Amino acid sequence: MKRPAWNGAPPRDGEEAKARIIDAAMRCIDRHGPGKTSLSDVASELGVIRQTVYRYFPSTEELFSAVGYAALNSFLERLVAHLAGRRDPADVVVEAMAYAIEQVPQDPYLGLFLDMGRPDAFSRGATSARAFDACRLAFARTDVDWAELGFSGDELTELLEFLLRVLLSFANDPLPSRDGADLRAFLHRWVTPAIMAPTPAP
């Protein structure tokens, strides 16, 4: 007997449909792994045909990008909690970068593009306006007064761009020999000067 579409509970609107497709994709990734999950798996999980999924996500890349963004808020929550209590700006930036360099490739959702051999897609997502906004909100929740240090407006945007581009270089070409204390020492040596460069705001 044929299973009813949407497992018998159609979504109320397009936004709910997208959310359910993303949730289904995450379950499939958990079950099959990021490199072996297909749109057919997601459609089957939802009880719909592939064309239904394509209606909301025209390509596999768009769906997996949406999965990555859905996981971004959860990752940033963990990052902010990890940084709690740190007040030195260089220490916050270095630890944030080290944490991301170590954790992102291990996350089955955020590391999806890397696992599938599409670092270019990951790069576009990580440097998008949406990613900048999410990182800006996360930085604002740390115990550092960035505005007092001269990081506001364009200065903060440029700092975030710099940090994301360094992160992408590690994500696209990881160095196995750099981890733990060595990774943090490396970042402190070269990133700290960028944090100390701006003049404090009057």
GROMACS .gro file of C-alpha atoms in nm:
model
  202
    1MET     CA    1   0.000   0.000   0.000
    2LYS     CA    2   0.134   0.340  -0.101
    3ARG     CA    3   0.233   0.569   0.186
    4PRO     CA    4   0.046   0.905   0.188
    5ALA     CA    5   0.240   1.218   0.091
    6TRP     CA    6   0.419   1.393   0.377
    7ASN     CA    7   0.346   1.080   0.581
    8GLY     CA    8  -0.018   1.189   0.600
    9ALA     CA    9   0.049   1.534   0.752
   10PRO     CA   10   0.101   1.795   0.477
   11PRO     CA   11   0.279   2.118   0.583
   12ARG     CA   12   0.070   2.429   0.646
   13ASP     CA   13   0.285   2.650   0.422
   14GLY     CA   14   0.613   2.677   0.235
   15GLU     CA   15   0.815   2.771   0.542
   16GLU     CA   16   0.701   2.463   0.731
   17ALA     CA   17   0.772   2.250   0.424
   18LYS     CA   18   1.129   2.383   0.406
   19ALA     CA   19   1.184   2.326   0.778
   20ARG     CA   20   1.060   1.968   0.753
   21ILE     CA   21   1.278   1.899   0.450
   22ILE     CA   22   1.583   2.030   0.638
   23ASP     CA   23   1.496   1.817   0.943
   24ALA     CA   24   1.455   1.512   0.720
   25ALA     CA   25   1.790   1.581   0.553
   26MET     CA   26   1.957   1.596   0.895
   27ARG     CA   27   1.804   1.261   0.993
   28CYS     CA   28   1.926   1.109   0.667
   29ILE     CA   29   2.275   1.248   0.724
   30ASP     CA   30   2.273   1.097   1.074
   31ARG     CA   31   2.167   0.762   0.928
   32HIS     CA   32   2.370   0.741   0.605
   33GLY     CA   33   2.651   0.992   0.657
   34PRO     CA   34   2.698   1.323   0.476
   35GLY     CA   35   2.866   1.178   0.169
   36LYS     CA   36   2.598   0.916   0.106
   37THR     CA   37   2.279   1.117   0.155
   38SER     CA   38   2.080   1.190  -0.161
   39LEU     CA   39   1.764   1.384  -0.239
   40SER     CA   40   1.594   1.048  -0.295
   41ASP     CA   41   1.673   0.957   0.067
   42VAL     CA   42   1.526   1.286   0.189
   43ALA     CA   43   1.214   1.249  -0.026
   44SER     CA   44   1.161   0.894   0.098
   45GLU     CA   45   1.203   1.010   0.459
   46LEU     CA   46   0.922   1.263   0.404
   47GLY     CA   47   0.695   1.037   0.203
   48VAL     CA   48   0.710   1.261  -0.106
   49ILE     CA   49   0.862   1.241  -0.453
   50ARG     CA   50   1.191   1.411  -0.542
   51GLN     CA   51   1.011   1.678  -0.744
   52THR     CA   52   0.844   1.795  -0.424
   53VAL     CA   53   1.183   1.851  -0.262
   54TYR     CA   54   1.308   2.028  -0.576
   55ARG     CA   55   1.012   2.265  -0.554
   56TYR     CA   56   1.158   2.411  -0.234
   57PHE     CA   57   1.528   2.345  -0.295
   58PRO     CA   58   1.611   2.354  -0.670
   59SER     CA   59   1.944   2.176  -0.622
   60THR     CA   60   2.117   1.941  -0.383
   61GLU     CA   61   2.368   2.216  -0.305
   62GLU     CA   62   2.092   2.454  -0.197
   63LEU     CA   63   1.941   2.193   0.033
   64PHE     CA   64   2.274   2.112   0.193
   65SER     CA   65   2.349   2.484   0.229
   66ALA     CA   66   2.020   2.519   0.415
   67VAL     CA   67   2.118   2.229   0.640
   68GLY     CA   68   2.448   2.401   0.717
   69TYR     CA   69   2.277   2.729   0.803
   70ALA     CA   70   2.024   2.548   1.021
   71ALA     CA   71   2.315   2.399   1.216
   72LEU     CA   72   2.501   2.730   1.237
   73ASN     CA   73   2.297   2.875   1.524
   74SER     CA   74   2.349   2.562   1.733
   75PHE     CA   75   2.724   2.575   1.666
   76LEU     CA   76   2.743   2.943   1.761
   77GLU     CA   77   2.555   2.873   2.084
   78ARG     CA   78   2.821   2.616   2.173
   79LEU     CA   79   3.096   2.856   2.073
   80VAL     CA   80   2.962   3.143   2.286
   81ALA     CA   81   2.932   2.907   2.584
   82HIS     CA   82   3.290   2.788   2.523
   83LEU     CA   83   3.416   3.148   2.526
   84ALA     CA   84   3.229   3.251   2.841
   85GLY     CA   85   3.450   3.423   3.096
   86ARG     CA   86   3.725   3.520   2.850
   87ARG     CA   87   3.775   3.899   2.837
   88ASP     CA   88   4.102   3.942   2.652
   89PRO     CA   89   4.007   4.019   2.288
   90ALA     CA   90   4.303   3.834   2.135
   91ASP     CA   91   4.234   3.531   2.354
   92VAL     CA   92   3.867   3.533   2.252
   93VAL     CA   93   3.947   3.556   1.880
   94VAL     CA   94   4.221   3.293   1.887
   95GLU     CA   95   4.013   3.048   2.091
   96ALA     CA   96   3.709   3.108   1.870
   97MET     CA   97   3.914   3.032   1.560
   98ALA     CA   98   4.087   2.730   1.712
   99TYR     CA   99   3.754   2.592   1.832
  100ALA     CA  100   3.602   2.639   1.486
  101ILE     CA  101   3.903   2.488   1.307
  102GLU     CA  102   3.884   2.182   1.532
  103GLN     CA  103   3.506   2.142   1.547
  104VAL     CA  104   3.366   2.238   1.204
  105PRO     CA  105   3.518   1.943   1.012
  106GLN     CA  106   3.377   1.709   1.281
  107ASP     CA  107   3.024   1.848   1.256
  108PRO     CA  108   2.819   1.631   1.016
  109TYR     CA  109   2.616   1.934   0.903
  110LEU     CA  110   2.863   2.225   0.901
  111GLY     CA  111   3.130   2.002   0.750
  112LEU     CA  112   2.892   1.869   0.485
  113PHE     CA  113   3.048   2.051   0.189
  114LEU     CA  114   3.399   1.951   0.289
  115ASP     CA  115   3.297   1.588   0.325
  116MET     CA  116   3.137   1.593  -0.018
  117GLY     CA  117   3.442   1.749  -0.179
  118ARG     CA  118   3.280   2.085  -0.243
  119PRO     CA  119   3.489   2.337  -0.046
  120ASP     CA  120   3.389   2.608  -0.295
  121ALA     CA  121   3.028   2.577  -0.180
  122PHE     CA  122   3.136   2.584   0.183
  123SER     CA  123   3.343   2.896   0.112
  124ARG     CA  124   3.050   3.080  -0.045
  125GLY     CA  125   2.832   2.996   0.254
  126ALA     CA  126   3.091   3.092   0.513
  127THR     CA  127   3.153   3.434   0.357
  128SER     CA  128   2.789   3.518   0.287
  129ALA     CA  129   2.606   3.812   0.445
  130ARG     CA  130   2.408   3.562   0.649
  131ALA     CA  131   2.725   3.411   0.795
  132PHE     CA  132   2.865   3.757   0.872
  133ASP     CA  133   2.546   3.853   1.056
  134ALA     CA  134   2.551   3.532   1.259
  135CYS     CA  135   2.917   3.579   1.353
  136ARG     CA  136   2.859   3.943   1.444
  137LEU     CA  137   2.578   3.844   1.683
  138ALA     CA  138   2.798   3.573   1.838
  139PHE     CA  139   3.087   3.816   1.891
  140ALA     CA  140   2.848   4.067   2.049
  141ARG     CA  141   2.755   3.803   2.308
  142THR     CA  142   3.113   3.751   2.428
  143ASP     CA  143   3.252   3.934   2.732
  144VAL     CA  144   3.457   4.173   2.516
  145ASP     CA  145   3.352   4.534   2.447
  146TRP     CA  146   3.446   4.540   2.078
  147ALA     CA  147   3.328   4.896   2.023
  148GLU     CA  148   3.558   5.023   2.298
  149LEU     CA  149   3.848   4.856   2.120
  150GLY     CA  150   3.762   5.036   1.797
  151PHE     CA  151   3.579   4.745   1.632
  152SER     CA  152   3.244   4.875   1.517
  153GLY     CA  153   3.079   4.911   1.179
  154ASP     CA  154   3.322   4.853   0.895
  155GLU     CA  155   3.609   4.770   1.130
  156LEU     CA  156   3.420   4.480   1.286
  157THR     CA  157   3.302   4.361   0.945
  158GLU     CA  158   3.661   4.359   0.818
  159LEU     CA  159   3.781   4.174   1.126
  160LEU     CA  160   3.514   3.907   1.078
  161GLU     CA  161   3.601   3.879   0.709
  162PHE     CA  162   3.969   3.833   0.796
  163LEU     CA  163   3.891   3.567   1.055
  164LEU     CA  164   3.651   3.377   0.826
  165ARG     CA  165   3.904   3.376   0.544
  166VAL     CA  166   4.174   3.237   0.771
  167LEU     CA  167   3.927   2.974   0.893
  168LEU     CA  168   3.846   2.880   0.533
  169SER     CA  169   4.213   2.833   0.452
  170PHE     CA  170   4.239   2.579   0.734
  171ALA     CA  171   3.911   2.412   0.633
  172ASN     CA  172   4.013   2.378   0.268
  173ASP     CA  173   4.370   2.269   0.339
  174PRO     CA  174   4.403   2.134   0.695
  175LEU     CA  175   4.742   2.095   0.854
  176PRO     CA  176   4.742   1.779   1.069
  177SER     CA  177   5.053   1.892   1.253
  178ARG     CA  178   4.876   2.198   1.396
  179ASP     CA  179   4.630   2.129   1.673
  180GLY     CA  180   4.578   2.194   2.041
  181ALA     CA  181   4.838   2.422   2.198
  182ASP     CA  182   5.045   2.442   1.879
  183LEU     CA  183   4.746   2.565   1.679
  184ARG     CA  184   4.666   2.828   1.941
  185ALA     CA  185   5.028   2.946   1.959
  186PHE     CA  186   5.035   2.976   1.579
  187LEU     CA  187   4.713   3.180   1.575
  188HIS     CA  188   4.827   3.401   1.863
  189ARG     CA  189   5.152   3.477   1.681
  190TRP     CA  190   4.985   3.598   1.361
  191VAL     CA  191   4.627   3.694   1.452
  192THR     CA  192   4.690   3.893   1.771
  193PRO     CA  193   4.859   4.183   1.582
  194ALA     CA  194   4.541   4.225   1.376
  195ILE     CA  195   4.332   4.251   1.694
  196MET     CA  196   4.556   4.514   1.847
  197ALA     CA  197   4.579   4.731   1.534
  198PRO     CA  198   4.266   4.953   1.564
  199THR     CA  199   4.276   5.270   1.774
  200PRO     CA  200   4.023   5.270   2.061
  201ALA     CA  201   3.714   5.472   1.984
  202PRO     CA  202   3.703   5.819   2.146
   0.00000   0.00000   0.00000
